[in-house]
PDB file of C-alpha atoms in Angstrom:
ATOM      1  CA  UNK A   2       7.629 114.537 -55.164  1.00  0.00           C
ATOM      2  CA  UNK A   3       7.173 117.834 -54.083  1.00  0.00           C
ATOM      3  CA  UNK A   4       6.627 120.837 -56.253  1.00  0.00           C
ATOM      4  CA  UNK A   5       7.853 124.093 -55.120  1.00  0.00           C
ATOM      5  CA  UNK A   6       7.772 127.991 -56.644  1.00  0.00           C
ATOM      6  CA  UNK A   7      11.039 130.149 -56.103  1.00  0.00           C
ATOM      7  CA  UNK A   8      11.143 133.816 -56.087  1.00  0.00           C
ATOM      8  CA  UNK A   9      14.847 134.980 -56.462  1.00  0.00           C
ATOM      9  CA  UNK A  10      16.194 138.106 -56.867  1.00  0.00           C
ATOM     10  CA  UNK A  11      19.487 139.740 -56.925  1.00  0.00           C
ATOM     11  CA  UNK A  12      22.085 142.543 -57.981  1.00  0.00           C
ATOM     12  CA  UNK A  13      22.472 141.325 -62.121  1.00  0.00           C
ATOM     13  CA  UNK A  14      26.285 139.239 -62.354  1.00  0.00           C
ATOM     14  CA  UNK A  15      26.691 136.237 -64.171  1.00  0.00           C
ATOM     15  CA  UNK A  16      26.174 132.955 -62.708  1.00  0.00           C
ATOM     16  CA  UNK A  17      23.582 133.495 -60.738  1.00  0.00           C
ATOM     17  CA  UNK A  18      20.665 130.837 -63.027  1.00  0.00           C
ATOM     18  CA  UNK A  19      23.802 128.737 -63.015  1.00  0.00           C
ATOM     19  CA  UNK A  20      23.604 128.621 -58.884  1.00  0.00           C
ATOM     20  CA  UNK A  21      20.129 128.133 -58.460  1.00  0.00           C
ATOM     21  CA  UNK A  22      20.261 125.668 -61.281  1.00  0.00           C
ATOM     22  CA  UNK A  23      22.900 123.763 -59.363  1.00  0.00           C
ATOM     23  CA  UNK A  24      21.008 123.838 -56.421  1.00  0.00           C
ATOM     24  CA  UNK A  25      17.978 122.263 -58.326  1.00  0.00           C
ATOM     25  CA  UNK A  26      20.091 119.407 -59.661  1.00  0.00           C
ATOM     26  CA  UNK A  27      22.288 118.154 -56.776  1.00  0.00           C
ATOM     27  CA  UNK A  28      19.142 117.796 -54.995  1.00  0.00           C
ATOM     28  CA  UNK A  29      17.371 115.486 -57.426  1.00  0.00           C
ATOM     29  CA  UNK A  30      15.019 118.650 -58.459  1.00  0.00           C
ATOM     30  CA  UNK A  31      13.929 119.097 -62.068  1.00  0.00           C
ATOM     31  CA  UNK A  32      13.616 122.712 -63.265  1.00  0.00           C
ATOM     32  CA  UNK A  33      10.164 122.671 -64.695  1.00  0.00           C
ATOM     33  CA  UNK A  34       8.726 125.863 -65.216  1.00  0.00           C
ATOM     34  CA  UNK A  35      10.304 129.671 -65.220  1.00  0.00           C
ATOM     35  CA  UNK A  36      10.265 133.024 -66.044  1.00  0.00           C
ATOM     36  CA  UNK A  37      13.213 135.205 -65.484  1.00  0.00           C
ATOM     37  CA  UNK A  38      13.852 138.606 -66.524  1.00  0.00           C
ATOM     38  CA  UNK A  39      16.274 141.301 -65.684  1.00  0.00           C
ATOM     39  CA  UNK A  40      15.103 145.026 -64.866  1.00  0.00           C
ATOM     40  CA  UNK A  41      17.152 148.166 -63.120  1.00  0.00           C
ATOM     41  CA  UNK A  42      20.003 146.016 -62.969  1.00  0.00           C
ATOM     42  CA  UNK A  43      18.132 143.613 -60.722  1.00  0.00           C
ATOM     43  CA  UNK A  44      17.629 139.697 -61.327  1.00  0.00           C
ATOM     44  CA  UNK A  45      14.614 138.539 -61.041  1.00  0.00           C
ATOM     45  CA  UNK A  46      12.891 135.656 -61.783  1.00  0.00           C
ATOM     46  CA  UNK A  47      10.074 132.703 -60.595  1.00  0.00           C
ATOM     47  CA  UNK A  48      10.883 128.855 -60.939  1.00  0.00           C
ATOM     48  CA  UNK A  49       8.636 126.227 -60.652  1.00  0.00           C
ATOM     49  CA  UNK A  50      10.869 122.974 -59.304  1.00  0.00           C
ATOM     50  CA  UNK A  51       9.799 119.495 -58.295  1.00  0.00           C
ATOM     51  CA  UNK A  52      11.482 117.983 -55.644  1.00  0.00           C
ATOM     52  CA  UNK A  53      12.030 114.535 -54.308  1.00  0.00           C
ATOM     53  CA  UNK A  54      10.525 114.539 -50.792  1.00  0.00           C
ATOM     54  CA  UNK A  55      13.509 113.200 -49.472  1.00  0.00           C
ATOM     55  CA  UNK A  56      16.179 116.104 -50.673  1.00  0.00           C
ATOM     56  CA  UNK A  57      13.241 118.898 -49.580  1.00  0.00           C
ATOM     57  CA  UNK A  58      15.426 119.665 -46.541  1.00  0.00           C
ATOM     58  CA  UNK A  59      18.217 119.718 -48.084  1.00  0.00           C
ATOM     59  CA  UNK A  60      17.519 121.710 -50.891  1.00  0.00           C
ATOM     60  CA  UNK A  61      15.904 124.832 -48.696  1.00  0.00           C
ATOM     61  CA  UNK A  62      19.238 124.625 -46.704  1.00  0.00           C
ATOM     62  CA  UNK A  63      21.308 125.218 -50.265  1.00  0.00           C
ATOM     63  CA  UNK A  64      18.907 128.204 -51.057  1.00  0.00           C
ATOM     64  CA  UNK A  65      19.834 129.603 -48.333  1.00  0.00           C
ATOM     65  CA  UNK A  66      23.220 129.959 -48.427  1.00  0.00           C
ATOM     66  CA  UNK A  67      22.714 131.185 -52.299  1.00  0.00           C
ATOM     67  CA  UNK A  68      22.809 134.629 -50.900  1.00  0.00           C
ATOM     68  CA  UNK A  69      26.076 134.913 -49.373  1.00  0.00           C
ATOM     69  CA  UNK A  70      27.379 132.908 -52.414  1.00  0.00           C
ATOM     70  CA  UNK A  71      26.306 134.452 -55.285  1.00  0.00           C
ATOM     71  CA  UNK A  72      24.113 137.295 -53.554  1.00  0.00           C
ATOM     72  CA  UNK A  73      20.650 135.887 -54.796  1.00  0.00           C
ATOM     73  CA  UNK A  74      18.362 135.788 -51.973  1.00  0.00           C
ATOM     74  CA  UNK A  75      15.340 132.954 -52.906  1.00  0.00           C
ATOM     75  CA  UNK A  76      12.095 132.112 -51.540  1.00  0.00           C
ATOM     76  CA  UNK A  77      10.710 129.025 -51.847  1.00  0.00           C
ATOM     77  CA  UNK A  78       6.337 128.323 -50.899  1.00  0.00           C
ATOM     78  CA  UNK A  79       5.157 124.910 -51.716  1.00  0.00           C
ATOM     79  CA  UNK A  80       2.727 125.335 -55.026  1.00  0.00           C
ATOM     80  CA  UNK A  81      -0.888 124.201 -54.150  1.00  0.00           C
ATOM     81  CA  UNK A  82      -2.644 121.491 -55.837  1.00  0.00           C
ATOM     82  CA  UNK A  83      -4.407 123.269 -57.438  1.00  0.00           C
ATOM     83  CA  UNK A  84      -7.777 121.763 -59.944  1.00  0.00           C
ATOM     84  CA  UNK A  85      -7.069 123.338 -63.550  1.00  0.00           C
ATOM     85  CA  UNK A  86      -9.495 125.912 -64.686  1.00  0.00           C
ATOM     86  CA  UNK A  87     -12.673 125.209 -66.645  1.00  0.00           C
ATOM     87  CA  UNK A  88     -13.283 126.093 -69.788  1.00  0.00           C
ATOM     88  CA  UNK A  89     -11.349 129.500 -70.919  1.00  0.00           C
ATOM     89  CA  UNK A  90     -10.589 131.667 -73.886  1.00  0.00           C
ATOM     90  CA  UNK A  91      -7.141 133.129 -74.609  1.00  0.00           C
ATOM     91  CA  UNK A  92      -6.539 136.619 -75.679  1.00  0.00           C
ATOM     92  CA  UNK A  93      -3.385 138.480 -76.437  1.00  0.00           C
ATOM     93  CA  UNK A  94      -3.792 142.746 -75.515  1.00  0.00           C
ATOM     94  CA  UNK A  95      -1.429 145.258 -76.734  1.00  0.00           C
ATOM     95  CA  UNK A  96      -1.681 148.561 -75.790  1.00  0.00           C
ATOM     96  CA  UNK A  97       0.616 151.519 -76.551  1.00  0.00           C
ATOM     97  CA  UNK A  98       0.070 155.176 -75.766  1.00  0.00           C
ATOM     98  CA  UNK A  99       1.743 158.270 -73.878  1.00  0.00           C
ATOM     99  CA  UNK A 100       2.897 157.004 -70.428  1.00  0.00           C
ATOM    100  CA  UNK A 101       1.073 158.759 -67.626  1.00  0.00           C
ATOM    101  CA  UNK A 102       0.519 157.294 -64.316  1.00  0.00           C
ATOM    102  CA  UNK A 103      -2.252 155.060 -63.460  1.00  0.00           C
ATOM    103  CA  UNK A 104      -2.355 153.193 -66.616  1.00  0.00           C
ATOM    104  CA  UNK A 105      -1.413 149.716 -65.459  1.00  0.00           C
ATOM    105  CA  UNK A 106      -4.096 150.109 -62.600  1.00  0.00           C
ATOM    106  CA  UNK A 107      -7.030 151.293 -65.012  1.00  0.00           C
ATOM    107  CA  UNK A 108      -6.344 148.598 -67.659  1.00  0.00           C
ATOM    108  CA  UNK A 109      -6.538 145.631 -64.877  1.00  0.00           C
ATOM    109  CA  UNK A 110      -9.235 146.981 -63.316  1.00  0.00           C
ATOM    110  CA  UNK A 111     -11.303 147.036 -66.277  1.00  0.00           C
ATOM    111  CA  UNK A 112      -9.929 143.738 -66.986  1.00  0.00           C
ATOM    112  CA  UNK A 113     -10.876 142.176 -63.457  1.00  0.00           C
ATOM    113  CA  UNK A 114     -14.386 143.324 -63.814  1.00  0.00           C
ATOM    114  CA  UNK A 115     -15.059 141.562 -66.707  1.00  0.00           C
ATOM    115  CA  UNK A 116     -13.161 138.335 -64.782  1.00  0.00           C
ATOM    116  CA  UNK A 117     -10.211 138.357 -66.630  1.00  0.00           C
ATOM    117  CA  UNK A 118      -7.098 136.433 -65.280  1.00  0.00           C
ATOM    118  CA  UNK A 119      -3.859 137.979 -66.522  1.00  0.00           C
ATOM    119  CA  UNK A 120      -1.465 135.234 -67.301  1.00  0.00           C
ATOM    120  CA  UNK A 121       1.313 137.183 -68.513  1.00  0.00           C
ATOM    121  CA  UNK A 122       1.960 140.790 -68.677  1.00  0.00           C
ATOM    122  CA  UNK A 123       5.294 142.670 -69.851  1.00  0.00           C
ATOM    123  CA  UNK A 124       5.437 146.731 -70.404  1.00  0.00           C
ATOM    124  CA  UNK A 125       8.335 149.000 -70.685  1.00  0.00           C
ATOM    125  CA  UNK A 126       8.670 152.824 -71.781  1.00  0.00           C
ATOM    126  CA  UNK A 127      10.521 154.322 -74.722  1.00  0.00           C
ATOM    127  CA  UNK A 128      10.788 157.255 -76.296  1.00  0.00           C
ATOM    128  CA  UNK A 129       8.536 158.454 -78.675  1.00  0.00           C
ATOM    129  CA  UNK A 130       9.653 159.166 -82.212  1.00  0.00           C
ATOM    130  CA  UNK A 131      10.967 162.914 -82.798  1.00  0.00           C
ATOM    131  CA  UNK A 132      10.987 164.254 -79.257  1.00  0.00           C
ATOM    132  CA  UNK A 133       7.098 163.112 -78.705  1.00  0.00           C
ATOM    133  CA  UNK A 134       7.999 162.288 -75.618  1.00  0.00           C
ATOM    134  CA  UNK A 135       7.969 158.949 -73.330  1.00  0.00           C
ATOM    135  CA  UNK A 136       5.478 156.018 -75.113  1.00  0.00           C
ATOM    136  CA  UNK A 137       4.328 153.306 -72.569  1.00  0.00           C
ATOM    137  CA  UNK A 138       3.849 149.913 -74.166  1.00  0.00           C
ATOM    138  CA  UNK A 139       2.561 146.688 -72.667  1.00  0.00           C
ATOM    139  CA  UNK A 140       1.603 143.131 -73.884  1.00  0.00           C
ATOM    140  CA  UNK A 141      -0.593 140.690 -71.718  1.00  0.00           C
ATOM    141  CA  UNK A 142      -1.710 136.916 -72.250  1.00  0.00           C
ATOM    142  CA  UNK A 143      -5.342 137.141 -71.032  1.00  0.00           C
ATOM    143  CA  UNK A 144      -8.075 133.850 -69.933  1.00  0.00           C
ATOM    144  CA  UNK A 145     -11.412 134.635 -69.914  1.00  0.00           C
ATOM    145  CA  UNK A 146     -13.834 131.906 -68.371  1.00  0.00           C
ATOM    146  CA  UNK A 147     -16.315 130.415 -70.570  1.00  0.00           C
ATOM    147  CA  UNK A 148     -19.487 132.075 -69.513  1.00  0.00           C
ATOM    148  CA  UNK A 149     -17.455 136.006 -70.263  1.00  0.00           C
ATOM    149  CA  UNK A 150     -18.718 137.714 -73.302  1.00  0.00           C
ATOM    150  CA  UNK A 151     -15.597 139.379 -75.487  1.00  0.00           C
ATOM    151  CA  UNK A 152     -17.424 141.921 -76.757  1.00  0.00           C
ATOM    152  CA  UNK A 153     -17.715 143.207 -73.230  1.00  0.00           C
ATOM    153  CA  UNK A 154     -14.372 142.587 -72.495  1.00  0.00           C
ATOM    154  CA  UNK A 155     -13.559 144.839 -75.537  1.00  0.00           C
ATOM    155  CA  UNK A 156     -15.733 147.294 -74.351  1.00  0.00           C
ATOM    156  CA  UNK A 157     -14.755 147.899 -71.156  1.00  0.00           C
ATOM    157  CA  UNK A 158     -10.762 148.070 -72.711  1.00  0.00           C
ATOM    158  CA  UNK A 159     -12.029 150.731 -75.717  1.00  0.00           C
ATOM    159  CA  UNK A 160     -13.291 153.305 -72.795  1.00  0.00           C
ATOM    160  CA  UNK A 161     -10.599 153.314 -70.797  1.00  0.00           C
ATOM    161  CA  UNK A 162      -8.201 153.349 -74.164  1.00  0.00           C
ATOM    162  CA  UNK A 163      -9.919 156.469 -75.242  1.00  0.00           C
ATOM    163  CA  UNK A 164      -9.630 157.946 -72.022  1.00  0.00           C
ATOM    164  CA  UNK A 165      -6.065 157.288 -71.885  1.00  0.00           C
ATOM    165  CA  UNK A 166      -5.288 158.167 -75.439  1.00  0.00           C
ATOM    166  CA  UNK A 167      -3.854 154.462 -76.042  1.00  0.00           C
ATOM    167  CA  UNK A 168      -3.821 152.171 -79.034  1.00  0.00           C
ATOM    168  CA  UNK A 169      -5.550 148.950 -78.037  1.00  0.00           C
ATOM    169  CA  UNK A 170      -5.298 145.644 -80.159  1.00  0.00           C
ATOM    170  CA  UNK A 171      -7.427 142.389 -78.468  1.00  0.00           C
ATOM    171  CA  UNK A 172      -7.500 139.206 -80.426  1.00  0.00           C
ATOM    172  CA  UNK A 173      -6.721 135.492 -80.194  1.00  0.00           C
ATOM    173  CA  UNK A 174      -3.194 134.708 -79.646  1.00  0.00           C
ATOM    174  CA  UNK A 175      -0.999 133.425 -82.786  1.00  0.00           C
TER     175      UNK A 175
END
């Protein structure tokens, strides 16, 4: 069994999950792991598939021709064995504010010097409530490793928060 990580994207039209599902299945695969998402009117989305060694072939030939099919171009990189990480703590981050530029790259920084791995991260803009303007809003699934201190993390978020003028909430996921 090999296990394999797709990247697909493509123009948004139905049918296209139900291609690269097919794909999975009449190759023996089993559709373990994904995260799709649509944005801009793209498709987009990251699949993690195991695969019988002997349809491996087989399989990267179908993805192939899912682009002139169903106009989803895929990638496919064999996943590493990777050993799991030790000992971490989960956080959730929320973090809402005026949208100006540079926020996404101030709030990882601060997040990556404290050794922070961000699992998960979704933001999106809306307006703001009686002409206030645009509001930029993000949510992120955080691990710390064992020997990172919190507090420190939640430091290092609060100064770039009141820098940005953002609302910041860091706790322990539900």
């Amino acid at each position: 069994m090999t296990t394999y990580v797709l990247t697909a994207i493509g123009d948004d039209r139905p049918g296209l999950v139900a291609a690269l599902a097919a794909a999975v299945d009449e190759h023996g695969g089993s559709w373990v792991d994904s995260q799709l998402a649509l944005l801009a009117g793209k498709f987009a989305g990251i699949v993690q598939v195991d695969l019988p060694d002997e349809s491996v072939q087989g399989f990267l030939s179908a993805l192939e021709g899912l682009e002139a099919e169903v106009g989803l171009a895929v990638e496919a990189a064999v996943a590493e064995q990777t050993a799991p990480p030790g000992p971490a703590r989960a956080l959730r981050l929320h973090l809402l504010g005026q949208d100006r530029t540079g926020m996404v790259r101030e709030v990882t920084t601060a997040l990556r010097s404290q050794g922070a791995t961000i699992d998960g991260l979704r933001s999106w803009t809306r307006e703001a409530p009686e002409g206030g303007g645009m509001l930029f809003e993000a949510e992120a699934e955080l691990r710390l490793p064992a020997e990172s201190d919190e507090a420190d993390v939640r430091e290092a978020l609060e100064t770039i928060a009141a820098e940005l003028m953002v609302d910041l909430e860091l706790d322990a996921p539900e």
